[in-house]
Amino acid sequence: MAAASATPLGEFLRASRARLDPADAGLIGASGSRRVAGLRREEVAVLAGVSADYYARLEQGRERNPSAQVLAAIGQALRLSADGKEHLYRLAGLNPRLGGAGDRDAVHPSLRQLLEAFPTSAAYVLSPSFDILATNTLAAALLAPFDGMRNMVRVQFTHPAAKTVFVQWETVVRDTVYALRLNAGRFPDDPEIRGLVEDMLEVSRDFRKLWNDQLVGALARAFKVFVHPEAGRVELTYQTFDVHDAPGQQLLVGTAEPDTRSAEAMSFLASLHAGR
């Protein structure tokens, strides 16, 4: 009988156990010389309290309907983060799928009004595939160097100015790719995410390397440094908020510390771009 084809669930499990040091999993004395890094299948099975054959079938795509209890045990054995466990459940089809694509691309008028309630901050709304759906004046000014490109993944990996504007480019793109993979698990039928990933795997080796890590993580509070061609260095603290009326949309708000060079730069950008 032909071997089952790899599944996203199997790929995620393999990558997760390959990253885990045996000592970190409580397997004292098991970290010696190994042909491959990480835990063996049999070790994950023991830690999760399932048979080695069952766990092997999960990784190989021959078992596609694990119970929530089994996944909880495997997630614990692999020391997955909260985001990683959510992703694991969704890959196994145990979480309900979230709203239709149309719901995730339309920005409610009240949310557009809210963007302008942050006059000294850069605020914008992202879709699950990181399309920029709406911006306030400051966000538009801050992103102006990217020539109107509307997808942040494409901006970060393909725009020639990305590595200059984003001072901490490696951290920014890592966080973006891990959040995109999380969204891909939450919205497995989203054509925008699927098409974006397929394109980026072809055009960007950096994206391909990060995507193949199989790591996931939600966008969270972050410190970002920009070098803007008009305003110079701008340091912002970003907060991310889920938009409950449109599952998958996120509102990002970047704020400078008061009475700093960055706050002055933001005021300069606001005045420069007012009325444009």
Tab-separated table of C-alpha atoms in Angstrom:
chain	number	residue	atom	x	y	z
A	1	MET	CA	0.000	0.000	0.000
A	2	ALA	CA	1.320	3.449	-0.907
A	3	ALA	CA	2.534	5.625	1.958
A	4	ALA	CA	0.207	8.408	3.060
A	5	SER	CA	1.203	11.879	1.910
A	6	ALA	CA	2.502	14.406	4.412
A	7	THR	CA	-0.123	16.592	6.058
A	8	PRO	CA	0.235	20.050	7.640
A	9	LEU	CA	-0.414	18.371	11.006
A	10	GLY	CA	2.355	15.824	10.447
A	11	GLU	CA	4.817	18.479	9.278
A	12	PHE	CA	4.093	20.609	12.335
A	13	LEU	CA	4.568	17.671	14.706
A	14	ARG	CA	7.871	16.670	13.093
A	15	ALA	CA	9.232	20.206	13.208
A	16	SER	CA	8.116	20.665	16.814
A	17	ARG	CA	9.798	17.529	18.118
A	18	ALA	CA	12.964	18.298	16.116
A	19	ARG	CA	13.317	21.590	18.036
A	20	LEU	CA	12.903	20.090	21.501
A	21	ASP	CA	16.002	19.075	23.424
A	22	PRO	CA	15.478	15.769	25.279
A	23	ALA	CA	16.675	17.324	28.533
A	24	ASP	CA	14.069	20.097	28.226
A	25	ALA	CA	11.425	17.389	27.861
A	26	GLY	CA	12.540	15.750	31.094
A	27	LEU	CA	14.503	12.912	29.448
A	28	ILE	CA	17.601	13.119	31.616
A	29	GLY	CA	20.688	11.561	30.077
A	30	ALA	CA	19.077	11.225	26.649
A	31	SER	CA	20.809	14.184	24.970
A	32	GLY	CA	23.964	12.337	23.942
A	33	SER	CA	25.044	11.616	20.391
A	34	ARG	CA	22.055	11.486	18.049
A	35	ARG	CA	21.850	11.215	14.289
A	36	VAL	CA	19.110	13.856	14.176
A	37	ALA	CA	18.234	16.701	16.513
A	38	GLY	CA	15.297	16.698	18.878
A	39	LEU	CA	13.076	13.956	20.240
A	40	ARG	CA	12.431	10.625	18.603
A	41	ARG	CA	8.864	9.645	17.763
A	42	GLU	CA	8.938	6.951	20.418
A	43	GLU	CA	9.946	9.491	23.060
A	44	VAL	CA	7.087	11.838	22.182
A	45	ALA	CA	4.710	8.878	22.344
A	46	VAL	CA	5.940	7.902	25.820
A	47	LEU	CA	5.691	11.483	27.104
A	48	ALA	CA	2.170	11.850	25.668
A	49	GLY	CA	0.960	8.460	26.880
A	50	VAL	CA	0.054	7.133	23.417
A	51	SER	CA	1.407	4.190	21.466
A	52	ALA	CA	4.435	4.723	19.258
A	53	ASP	CA	2.494	3.312	16.315
A	54	TYR	CA	-0.369	5.769	16.826
A	55	TYR	CA	1.979	8.748	17.030
A	56	ALA	CA	3.839	7.587	13.916
A	57	ARG	CA	0.531	7.387	12.044
A	58	LEU	CA	-0.244	10.975	13.063
A	59	GLU	CA	3.055	12.257	11.680
A	60	GLN	CA	2.746	10.197	8.510
A	61	GLY	CA	-0.792	11.353	7.756
A	62	ARG	CA	-2.305	7.906	8.268
A	63	GLU	CA	-4.279	9.025	11.342
A	64	ARG	CA	-6.289	12.183	10.737
A	65	ASN	CA	-8.822	12.297	13.570
A	66	PRO	CA	-7.023	12.542	16.915
A	67	SER	CA	-9.093	13.370	19.975
A	68	ALA	CA	-8.762	16.618	21.894
A	69	GLN	CA	-7.329	14.657	24.832
A	70	VAL	CA	-4.602	13.110	22.676
A	71	LEU	CA	-3.679	16.480	21.192
A	72	ALA	CA	-3.530	18.062	24.639
A	73	ALA	CA	-1.114	15.351	25.769
A	74	ILE	CA	1.041	15.721	22.661
A	75	GLY	CA	1.080	19.502	22.974
A	76	GLN	CA	2.250	19.140	26.561
A	77	ALA	CA	4.901	16.590	25.583
A	78	LEU	CA	6.235	18.918	22.885
A	79	ARG	CA	6.197	21.925	25.256
A	80	LEU	CA	4.124	23.947	22.801
A	81	SER	CA	3.216	27.529	23.594
A	82	ALA	CA	-0.426	28.590	23.873
A	83	ASP	CA	-0.321	29.740	20.246
A	84	GLY	CA	1.346	26.490	19.240
A	85	LYS	CA	-1.365	24.438	20.948
A	86	GLU	CA	-4.103	26.457	19.253
A	87	HIS	CA	-2.397	25.865	15.913
A	88	LEU	CA	-2.098	22.133	16.633
A	89	TYR	CA	-5.825	21.874	17.368
A	90	ARG	CA	-6.766	23.772	14.242
A	91	LEU	CA	-4.535	21.650	12.024
A	92	ALA	CA	-6.375	18.606	13.379
A	93	GLY	CA	-9.735	20.224	12.566
A	94	LEU	CA	-10.921	20.392	16.166
A	95	ASN	CA	-11.610	24.135	16.345
A	96	PRO	CA	-14.538	25.709	14.475
A	97	ARG	CA	-13.585	27.631	11.372
A	98	LEU	CA	-13.959	31.355	11.648
A	99	GLY	CA	-16.148	33.636	9.461
A	100	GLY	CA	-16.161	33.914	5.681
A	101	ALA	CA	-13.500	35.752	3.712
A	102	GLY	CA	-15.856	38.625	2.981
A	103	ASP	CA	-16.259	39.312	6.699
A	104	ARG	CA	-12.504	39.516	7.099
A	105	ASP	CA	-11.857	42.033	4.303
A	106	ALA	CA	-14.514	44.657	5.080
A	107	VAL	CA	-13.588	47.307	7.644
A	108	HIS	CA	-16.596	48.564	9.578
A	109	PRO	CA	-17.134	52.345	9.310
A	110	SER	CA	-16.895	52.725	13.084
A	111	LEU	CA	-13.455	51.094	13.018
A	112	ARG	CA	-12.322	53.518	10.320
A	113	GLN	CA	-13.461	56.362	12.561
A	114	LEU	CA	-11.571	54.836	15.482
A	115	LEU	CA	-8.316	54.956	13.509
A	116	GLU	CA	-8.449	58.740	13.516
A	117	ALA	CA	-8.939	58.718	17.282
A	118	PHE	CA	-5.173	58.085	17.538
A	119	PRO	CA	-3.902	61.425	16.170
A	120	THR	CA	-0.359	60.976	17.524
A	121	SER	CA	-0.068	57.246	16.775
A	122	ALA	CA	0.259	55.162	13.623
A	123	ALA	CA	-2.870	52.981	13.447
A	124	TYR	CA	-3.896	50.532	10.756
A	125	VAL	CA	-6.030	47.431	10.209
A	126	LEU	CA	-4.642	44.184	8.781
A	127	SER	CA	-6.490	41.272	7.207
A	128	PRO	CA	-5.522	37.661	8.084
A	129	SER	CA	-3.182	37.675	5.056
A	130	PHE	CA	-1.678	40.978	6.277
A	131	ASP	CA	-3.266	43.163	3.614
A	132	ILE	CA	-3.483	46.756	4.865
A	133	LEU	CA	-7.230	47.389	4.891
A	134	ALA	CA	-7.281	50.879	6.428
A	135	THR	CA	-4.844	53.415	7.900
A	136	ASN	CA	-4.943	56.701	9.715
A	137	THR	CA	-2.920	59.650	8.457
A	138	LEU	CA	0.200	58.864	10.478
A	139	ALA	CA	0.269	55.199	9.484
A	140	ALA	CA	-0.062	56.164	5.824
A	141	ALA	CA	2.836	58.594	6.254
A	142	LEU	CA	4.985	56.040	8.051
A	143	LEU	CA	4.385	53.454	5.310
A	144	ALA	CA	4.786	55.925	2.442
A	145	PRO	CA	8.311	54.685	1.554
A	146	PHE	CA	6.746	51.436	0.316
A	147	ASP	CA	5.115	53.031	-2.733
A	148	GLY	CA	1.545	52.063	-1.932
A	149	MET	CA	2.168	48.326	-1.559
A	150	ARG	CA	-0.772	46.964	0.426
A	151	ASN	CA	0.504	43.669	1.826
A	152	MET	CA	2.928	43.786	4.747
A	153	VAL	CA	4.426	40.372	4.015
A	154	ARG	CA	5.292	41.410	0.463
A	155	VAL	CA	6.593	44.751	1.739
A	156	GLN	CA	8.910	43.172	4.269
A	157	PHE	CA	10.353	40.504	1.965
A	158	THR	CA	10.316	42.085	-1.504
A	159	HIS	CA	10.472	45.874	-1.262
A	160	PRO	CA	14.049	47.165	-1.751
A	161	ALA	CA	13.660	49.694	1.083
A	162	ALA	CA	12.414	47.177	3.681
A	163	LYS	CA	15.766	46.388	5.298
A	164	THR	CA	16.573	50.096	5.507
A	165	VAL	CA	13.245	51.255	6.925
A	166	PHE	CA	12.874	48.340	9.386
A	167	VAL	CA	16.003	48.561	11.526
A	168	GLN	CA	15.201	45.253	13.264
A	169	TRP	CA	14.233	43.578	9.999
A	170	GLU	CA	15.073	40.019	11.093
A	171	THR	CA	12.811	40.273	14.144
A	172	VAL	CA	10.001	41.976	12.238
A	173	VAL	CA	9.847	39.377	9.457
A	174	ARG	CA	10.127	36.473	11.899
A	175	ASP	CA	7.154	37.708	13.905
A	176	THR	CA	5.173	38.330	10.723
A	177	VAL	CA	5.754	34.857	9.269
A	178	TYR	CA	4.938	33.085	12.525
A	179	ALA	CA	1.694	35.078	12.818
A	180	LEU	CA	0.853	34.330	9.184
A	181	ARG	CA	1.278	30.595	9.816
A	182	LEU	CA	-1.024	30.895	12.833
A	183	ASN	CA	-3.641	32.550	10.614
A	184	ALA	CA	-3.180	29.862	7.967
A	185	GLY	CA	-4.191	27.303	10.583
A	186	ARG	CA	-7.143	29.378	11.750
A	187	PHE	CA	-8.398	29.973	8.188
A	188	PRO	CA	-7.364	26.880	6.207
A	189	ASP	CA	-9.580	27.729	3.201
A	190	ASP	CA	-8.569	31.373	2.854
A	191	PRO	CA	-7.474	31.845	-0.781
A	192	GLU	CA	-5.605	35.069	0.014
A	193	ILE	CA	-3.378	33.386	2.591
A	194	ARG	CA	-2.836	30.340	0.394
A	195	GLY	CA	-1.937	32.415	-2.652
A	196	LEU	CA	0.365	34.684	-0.662
A	197	VAL	CA	2.264	31.775	0.862
A	198	GLU	CA	2.662	30.042	-2.514
A	199	ASP	CA	4.028	33.230	-4.081
A	200	MET	CA	6.394	34.026	-1.234
A	201	LEU	CA	7.793	30.494	-1.114
A	202	GLU	CA	8.822	30.983	-4.740
A	203	VAL	CA	10.217	34.505	-4.605
A	204	SER	CA	11.895	34.743	-1.177
A	205	ARG	CA	14.453	32.387	0.290
A	206	ASP	CA	14.237	34.263	3.609
A	207	PHE	CA	10.481	33.698	3.737
A	208	ARG	CA	10.884	30.028	2.784
A	209	LYS	CA	13.379	29.448	5.595
A	210	LEU	CA	11.122	31.025	8.231
A	211	TRP	CA	7.969	29.321	6.911
A	212	ASN	CA	9.652	25.931	7.036
A	213	ASP	CA	10.450	26.467	10.720
A	214	GLN	CA	6.784	25.553	11.392
A	215	LEU	CA	6.714	28.002	14.325
A	216	VAL	CA	3.606	30.006	15.183
A	217	GLY	CA	2.996	33.072	17.302
A	218	ALA	CA	0.385	35.794	17.485
A	219	LEU	CA	1.343	39.405	16.944
A	220	ALA	CA	1.815	40.923	20.376
A	221	ARG	CA	3.192	44.051	22.021
A	222	ALA	CA	6.377	44.944	20.182
A	223	PHE	CA	9.019	47.660	19.991
A	224	LYS	CA	9.843	48.679	16.406
A	225	VAL	CA	12.432	51.057	15.015
A	226	PHE	CA	11.971	52.753	11.633
A	227	VAL	CA	14.313	54.902	9.590
A	228	HIS	CA	11.966	57.082	7.561
A	229	PRO	CA	13.364	59.029	4.572
A	230	GLU	CA	11.547	62.211	5.681
A	231	ALA	CA	11.447	61.933	9.473
A	232	GLY	CA	14.572	59.946	10.298
A	233	ARG	CA	14.688	57.433	13.143
A	234	VAL	CA	11.316	56.682	14.747
A	235	GLU	CA	10.917	54.334	17.726
A	236	LEU	CA	7.392	53.055	18.408
A	237	THR	CA	5.741	50.637	20.804
A	238	TYR	CA	3.037	48.634	19.040
A	239	GLN	CA	-0.087	47.156	20.579
A	240	THR	CA	-2.234	44.676	18.628
A	241	PHE	CA	-5.996	44.270	19.107
A	242	ASP	CA	-8.291	41.616	17.621
A	243	VAL	CA	-11.356	42.943	15.789
A	244	HIS	CA	-14.175	40.807	17.153
A	245	ASP	CA	-16.724	41.866	14.528
A	246	ALA	CA	-14.416	40.544	11.783
A	247	PRO	CA	-12.485	37.464	12.953
A	248	GLY	CA	-8.919	37.584	11.735
A	249	GLN	CA	-8.687	41.350	11.367
A	250	GLN	CA	-6.271	43.108	13.700
A	251	LEU	CA	-5.849	46.733	14.693
A	252	LEU	CA	-2.220	47.770	15.228
A	253	VAL	CA	-1.368	51.000	17.035
A	254	GLY	CA	2.214	52.288	17.208
A	255	THR	CA	2.952	55.033	19.751
A	256	ALA	CA	6.085	57.019	20.536
A	257	GLU	CA	7.140	57.881	24.063
A	258	PRO	CA	6.067	61.446	24.915
A	259	ASP	CA	8.689	64.218	24.735
A	260	THR	CA	11.145	62.167	22.691
A	261	ARG	CA	12.814	62.567	19.313
A	262	SER	CA	10.397	59.926	17.982
A	263	ALA	CA	7.364	61.895	19.179
A	264	GLU	CA	8.735	64.950	17.385
A	265	ALA	CA	9.251	62.872	14.249
A	266	MET	CA	5.656	61.662	14.363
A	267	SER	CA	4.382	65.240	14.736
A	268	PHE	CA	6.543	66.250	11.768
A	269	LEU	CA	5.114	63.406	9.646
A	270	ALA	CA	1.567	64.371	10.627
A	271	SER	CA	2.075	67.990	9.603
A	272	LEU	CA	3.896	67.017	6.412
A	273	HIS	CA	1.180	64.639	5.245
A	274	ALA	CA	-1.897	66.536	6.486
A	275	GLY	CA	-4.298	67.051	3.623
A	276	ARG	CA	-2.422	64.806	1.167
